[in-house]
mmCIF file of C-alpha atoms and ligand atoms in Angstrom:
data_model
loop_
_atom_site.group_PDB
_atom_site.id
_atom_site.type_symbol
_atom_site.label_atom_id
_atom_site.label_comp_id
_atom_site.label_asym_id
_atom_site.label_seq_id
_atom_site.Cartn_x
_atom_site.Cartn_y
_atom_site.Cartn_z
ATOM 1 C CA MET A 186 89.468 80.605 71.463
ATOM 2 C CA ALA A 187 93.141 81.133 72.229
ATOM 3 C CA SER A 188 95.364 78.047 71.993
ATOM 4 C CA ARG A 189 97.345 78.949 75.115
ATOM 5 C CA TYR A 190 97.113 81.144 78.179
ATOM 6 C CA TYR A 191 99.685 83.371 79.852
ATOM 7 C CA THR A 192 98.780 83.999 83.485
ATOM 8 C CA VAL A 193 99.934 87.269 85.013
ATOM 9 C CA SER A 194 99.998 87.617 88.827
ATOM 10 C CA TRP A 195 99.576 90.921 90.689
ATOM 11 C CA ASP A 196 103.256 90.792 91.556
ATOM 12 C CA GLN A 197 104.305 90.251 87.940
ATOM 13 C CA LEU A 198 101.984 93.004 86.726
ATOM 14 C CA HIS A 199 103.527 95.394 89.244
ATOM 15 C CA ARG A 200 107.074 94.464 88.144
ATOM 16 C CA ASP A 201 106.254 94.668 84.404
ATOM 17 C CA SER A 202 104.488 98.034 84.876
ATOM 18 C CA LYS A 203 107.533 99.366 86.740
ATOM 19 C CA ALA A 204 109.767 98.114 83.919
ATOM 20 C CA LEU A 205 107.589 100.119 81.524
ATOM 21 C CA ALA A 206 107.889 103.179 83.794
ATOM 22 C CA TRP A 207 111.708 102.939 83.596
ATOM 23 C CA ARG A 208 111.475 103.146 79.796
ATOM 24 C CA LEU A 209 108.954 105.982 79.868
ATOM 25 C CA VAL A 210 110.726 108.224 82.386
ATOM 26 C CA GLU A 211 113.466 108.814 79.802
ATOM 27 C CA ARG A 212 110.888 109.937 77.223
ATOM 28 C CA GLY A 213 109.142 112.513 79.461
ATOM 29 C CA PRO A 214 108.277 114.872 80.978
ATOM 30 C CA TRP A 215 104.591 114.145 80.350
ATOM 31 C CA LYS A 216 101.719 116.635 80.618
ATOM 32 C CA GLY A 217 99.525 113.803 81.886
ATOM 33 C CA ILE A 218 98.458 110.210 81.403
ATOM 34 C CA VAL A 219 95.442 108.928 79.487
ATOM 35 C CA ALA A 220 94.365 105.506 80.806
ATOM 36 C CA ILE A 221 92.388 103.315 78.414
ATOM 37 C CA THR A 222 89.685 101.845 80.619
ATOM 38 C CA ARG A 223 89.308 99.456 82.025
ATOM 39 C CA GLY A 224 92.439 97.378 81.407
ATOM 40 C CA GLY A 225 94.784 100.363 81.369
ATOM 41 C CA LEU A 226 93.658 101.695 84.771
ATOM 42 C CA ILE A 227 95.886 99.605 87.028
ATOM 43 C CA PRO A 228 99.076 99.907 84.924
ATOM 44 C CA ALA A 229 98.294 103.655 84.704
ATOM 45 C CA ALA A 230 98.053 103.953 88.510
ATOM 46 C CA ILE A 231 101.377 102.139 88.997
ATOM 47 C CA ILE A 232 103.133 104.135 86.267
ATOM 48 C CA ALA A 233 101.653 107.486 87.379
ATOM 49 C CA ARG A 234 103.138 106.855 90.832
ATOM 50 C CA GLU A 235 106.584 106.064 89.361
ATOM 51 C CA LEU A 236 106.566 109.047 86.979
ATOM 52 C CA ASP A 237 105.237 111.343 89.732
ATOM 53 C CA CYS A 238 102.355 112.300 87.457
ATOM 54 C CA ARG A 239 99.051 113.363 89.050
ATOM 55 C CA LEU A 240 97.041 114.428 86.019
ATOM 56 C CA ILE A 241 95.081 111.403 84.781
ATOM 57 C CA GLU A 242 92.500 111.429 81.990
ATOM 58 C CA SER A 243 90.633 108.370 80.737
ATOM 59 C CA VAL A 244 89.244 107.121 77.461
ATOM 60 C CA SER A 245 86.791 104.254 77.533
ATOM 61 C CA ILE A 246 86.840 101.815 74.607
ATOM 62 C CA ILE A 247 84.831 98.599 74.660
ATOM 63 C CA THR A 248 86.151 96.109 72.101
ATOM 64 C CA TYR A 249 85.827 92.661 73.741
ATOM 65 C CA ASP A 250 83.210 90.708 75.683
ATOM 66 C CA GLU A 251 85.478 88.195 77.453
ATOM 67 C CA GLU A 252 87.421 86.583 74.531
ATOM 68 C CA LYS A 253 84.878 87.615 71.880
ATOM 69 C CA LYS A 254 85.894 90.615 69.772
ATOM 70 C CA GLY A 255 83.305 93.094 68.525
ATOM 71 C CA GLU A 256 83.300 96.545 66.930
ATOM 72 C CA PRO A 257 85.051 99.099 69.183
ATOM 73 C CA VAL A 258 82.657 101.441 70.993
ATOM 74 C CA VAL A 259 83.918 104.732 72.452
ATOM 75 C CA ALA A 260 82.027 105.122 75.746
ATOM 76 C CA LYS A 261 84.031 108.198 76.850
ATOM 77 C CA PRO A 262 86.454 110.385 74.841
ATOM 78 C CA PRO A 263 89.711 111.773 76.371
ATOM 79 C CA ILE A 264 88.579 115.412 76.445
ATOM 80 C CA ALA A 265 91.393 116.935 78.554
ATOM 81 C CA ALA A 266 94.189 115.564 76.349
ATOM 82 C CA GLY A 267 93.530 117.662 73.191
ATOM 83 C CA ASP A 268 95.396 116.128 70.240
ATOM 84 C CA GLY A 269 97.602 114.140 72.663
ATOM 85 C CA ASP A 270 100.690 116.348 72.351
ATOM 86 C CA GLY A 271 102.879 115.691 75.431
ATOM 87 C CA TRP A 272 100.481 113.055 76.801
ATOM 88 C CA LEU A 273 101.199 109.428 77.564
ATOM 89 C CA VAL A 274 98.489 106.889 76.670
ATOM 90 C CA LEU A 275 98.536 103.613 78.643
ATOM 91 C CA ASP A 276 96.808 100.289 78.164
ATOM 92 C CA ASP A 277 97.368 96.829 79.600
ATOM 93 C CA LEU A 278 97.980 95.261 76.186
ATOM 94 C CA VAL A 279 97.702 95.575 72.453
ATOM 95 C CA ASP A 280 96.319 92.505 70.653
ATOM 96 C CA THR A 281 94.934 93.105 67.131
ATOM 97 C CA GLY A 282 95.565 96.863 67.458
ATOM 98 C CA THR A 283 91.872 97.755 66.991
ATOM 99 C CA THR A 284 91.618 99.696 70.272
ATOM 100 C CA ALA A 285 94.982 101.394 69.690
ATOM 101 C CA LYS A 286 93.892 102.532 66.202
ATOM 102 C CA VAL A 287 90.762 104.192 67.607
ATOM 103 C CA VAL A 288 92.743 105.961 70.348
ATOM 104 C CA ARG A 289 95.466 107.065 67.919
ATOM 105 C CA GLY A 290 92.736 108.591 65.781
ATOM 106 C CA MET A 291 91.613 110.694 68.748
ATOM 107 C CA LEU A 292 95.107 111.488 70.124
ATOM 108 C CA PRO A 293 97.435 111.492 67.081
ATOM 109 C CA LYS A 294 100.331 113.229 68.888
ATOM 110 C CA ALA A 295 100.344 111.095 72.054
ATOM 111 C CA HIS A 296 102.943 108.496 73.010
ATOM 112 C CA PHE A 297 101.223 105.104 73.182
ATOM 113 C CA ALA A 298 102.529 102.487 75.634
ATOM 114 C CA THR A 299 101.336 99.072 76.799
ATOM 115 C CA VAL A 300 102.716 96.525 79.239
ATOM 116 C CA TYR A 301 102.113 93.542 76.922
ATOM 117 C CA ALA A 302 101.968 93.305 73.125
ATOM 118 C CA LYS A 303 101.037 90.719 70.514
ATOM 119 C CA PRO A 304 102.638 90.816 67.010
ATOM 120 C CA ALA A 305 99.600 92.174 65.099
ATOM 121 C CA GLY A 306 99.259 95.211 67.378
ATOM 122 C CA LYS A 307 102.949 95.851 68.053
ATOM 123 C CA PRO A 308 103.443 98.355 65.185
ATOM 124 C CA LEU A 309 100.782 100.612 66.764
ATOM 125 C CA VAL A 310 102.636 100.912 70.089
ATOM 126 C CA ASP A 311 105.574 103.242 70.769
ATOM 127 C CA THR A 312 106.807 101.442 73.918
ATOM 128 C CA PHE A 313 105.976 98.066 75.510
ATOM 129 C CA VAL A 314 107.666 95.559 77.813
ATOM 130 C CA THR A 315 106.731 91.920 77.034
ATOM 131 C CA GLU A 316 105.650 90.274 73.787
ATOM 132 C CA VAL A 317 103.514 87.122 73.667
ATOM 133 C CA SER A 318 102.425 85.162 70.585
ATOM 134 C CA GLN A 319 99.223 86.084 68.745
ATOM 135 C CA ASP A 320 97.430 82.862 69.785
ATOM 136 C CA THR A 321 98.099 83.494 73.489
ATOM 137 C CA TRP A 322 95.365 84.927 75.724
ATOM 138 C CA ILE A 323 96.768 86.956 78.600
ATOM 139 C CA LEU A 324 94.957 86.273 81.882
ATOM 140 C CA PHE A 325 95.122 89.317 84.135
ATOM 141 C CA PRO A 326 94.902 89.063 87.933
ATOM 142 C CA TRP A 327 91.621 91.014 88.062
ATOM 143 C CA ASP A 328 89.989 88.400 85.771
ATOM 144 C CA THR A 329 91.212 85.325 87.644
ATOM 145 C CA GLU A 330 91.453 83.721 91.081
ATOM 146 C CA PRO A 331 93.603 80.875 92.464
ATOM 147 C CA GLN A 332 91.892 77.487 92.197
ATOM 148 C CA PHE A 333 92.672 73.756 92.385
ATOM 149 C CA VAL A 334 94.330 72.202 89.320
ATOM 150 C CA ALA A 335 94.754 68.461 88.788
ATOM 151 C CA PRO A 336 98.301 66.990 89.036
ATOM 152 C CA ILE A 337 100.033 66.933 85.618
ATOM 153 C CA ALA A 338 100.167 63.087 85.620
ATOM 154 C CA ARG A 339 96.411 62.868 86.087
ATOM 155 C CA SER A 340 95.464 65.454 83.459
ATOM 156 C CA ALA A 341 97.966 63.870 80.984
ATOM 157 C CA ALA A 342 96.393 60.415 81.604
ATOM 158 C CA ALA A 343 92.941 61.808 80.769
ATOM 159 C CA LYS A 344 94.088 62.785 77.221
HETATM 160 O O1 LIG B 268 94.337 95.346 70.418
HETATM 161 P P1 LIG B 268 92.896 94.946 70.616
HETATM 162 O O2 LIG B 268 92.541 93.730 69.794
HETATM 163 O O3 LIG B 268 91.954 96.063 70.424
HETATM 164 O O4 LIG B 268 92.760 94.436 72.135
HETATM 165 C C1 LIG B 268 93.289 95.119 73.225
HETATM 166 C C2 LIG B 268 92.216 95.742 74.071
HETATM 167 O O5 LIG B 268 91.272 94.755 74.512
HETATM 168 C C3 LIG B 268 91.128 94.809 75.929
HETATM 169 O O6 LIG B 268 90.089 95.728 76.296
HETATM 170 P P2 LIG B 268 88.528 95.303 76.366
HETATM 171 O O7 LIG B 268 87.836 95.695 75.103
HETATM 172 O O8 LIG B 268 88.442 93.859 76.762
HETATM 173 O O9 LIG B 268 87.926 96.203 77.510
HETATM 174 P P3 LIG B 268 88.374 96.358 79.019
HETATM 175 O O10 LIG B 268 89.736 96.995 79.022
HETATM 176 O O11 LIG B 268 87.336 97.241 79.615
HETATM 177 O O12 LIG B 268 88.374 94.993 79.656
HETATM 178 C C4 LIG B 268 92.456 95.332 76.406
HETATM 179 O O13 LIG B 268 92.328 95.965 77.690
HETATM 180 C C5 LIG B 268 92.838 96.340 75.348
HETATM 181 O O14 LIG B 268 92.267 97.610 75.600
HETATM 182 O O1 LIG B 269 92.337 89.880 79.195
HETATM 183 C C1 LIG B 269 92.623 89.984 77.985
HETATM 184 N N1 LIG B 269 93.650 89.223 77.469
HETATM 185 C C2 LIG B 269 94.028 89.272 76.154
HETATM 186 O O2 LIG B 269 94.962 88.568 75.717
HETATM 187 C C3 LIG B 269 93.292 90.171 75.324
HETATM 188 N N2 LIG B 269 93.355 90.493 73.996
HETATM 189 C C4 LIG B 269 92.414 91.407 73.775
HETATM 190 N N3 LIG B 269 91.744 91.695 74.909
HETATM 191 C C5 LIG B 269 92.269 90.943 75.886
HETATM 192 N N4 LIG B 269 91.934 90.853 77.204
HETATM 193 MG MG1 LIG B 270 90.865 97.569 77.327
#
């Protein structure tokens, strides 16, 4: 279990993905984008729009069941991207780097970018925007919904 949570809203995700696009536009042009499903799909859509890129491939890697990490399973390889030369690979985040390692093995020449990064996975990423600590779990807007929370004074009194 993570010891803290970092909640990302749709608005923040859009802004952070655009910030990543600003960094990536200088590194292009790109032949196409490989989105790591599922988490990379929405950042990839936002960034593809900003980079004016219409060729999108996907690679499907299943590493986590909610917060529980397992062995990575490749459910779909990124066939159209060859060895990755000239391609941009996008994911929502890098945590331990397990997923990134598998994708780098398949696309050794690609540029690998994520919106968020944790320290253990950071060395595997070429470009990212925001770093959070290793014990932080990032809560994405597609995994959450607004709900009632108790006033701080009341939840502090319960401790
Ligand atoms: O650096 P790692 O420790 O490998 O963790 C990062 C990966 O974990 C999550 O994917 P997940 O396996 O939950 O699948 P999903 O994208 O389909 O939700 C996330 O989207 C990254 O792809
Ligand atoms: O939603 C998520 N948040 C995270 O911090 C994380 N790390 C690995 N996989 C993750 N998925
Ligand atoms: Mg993922």
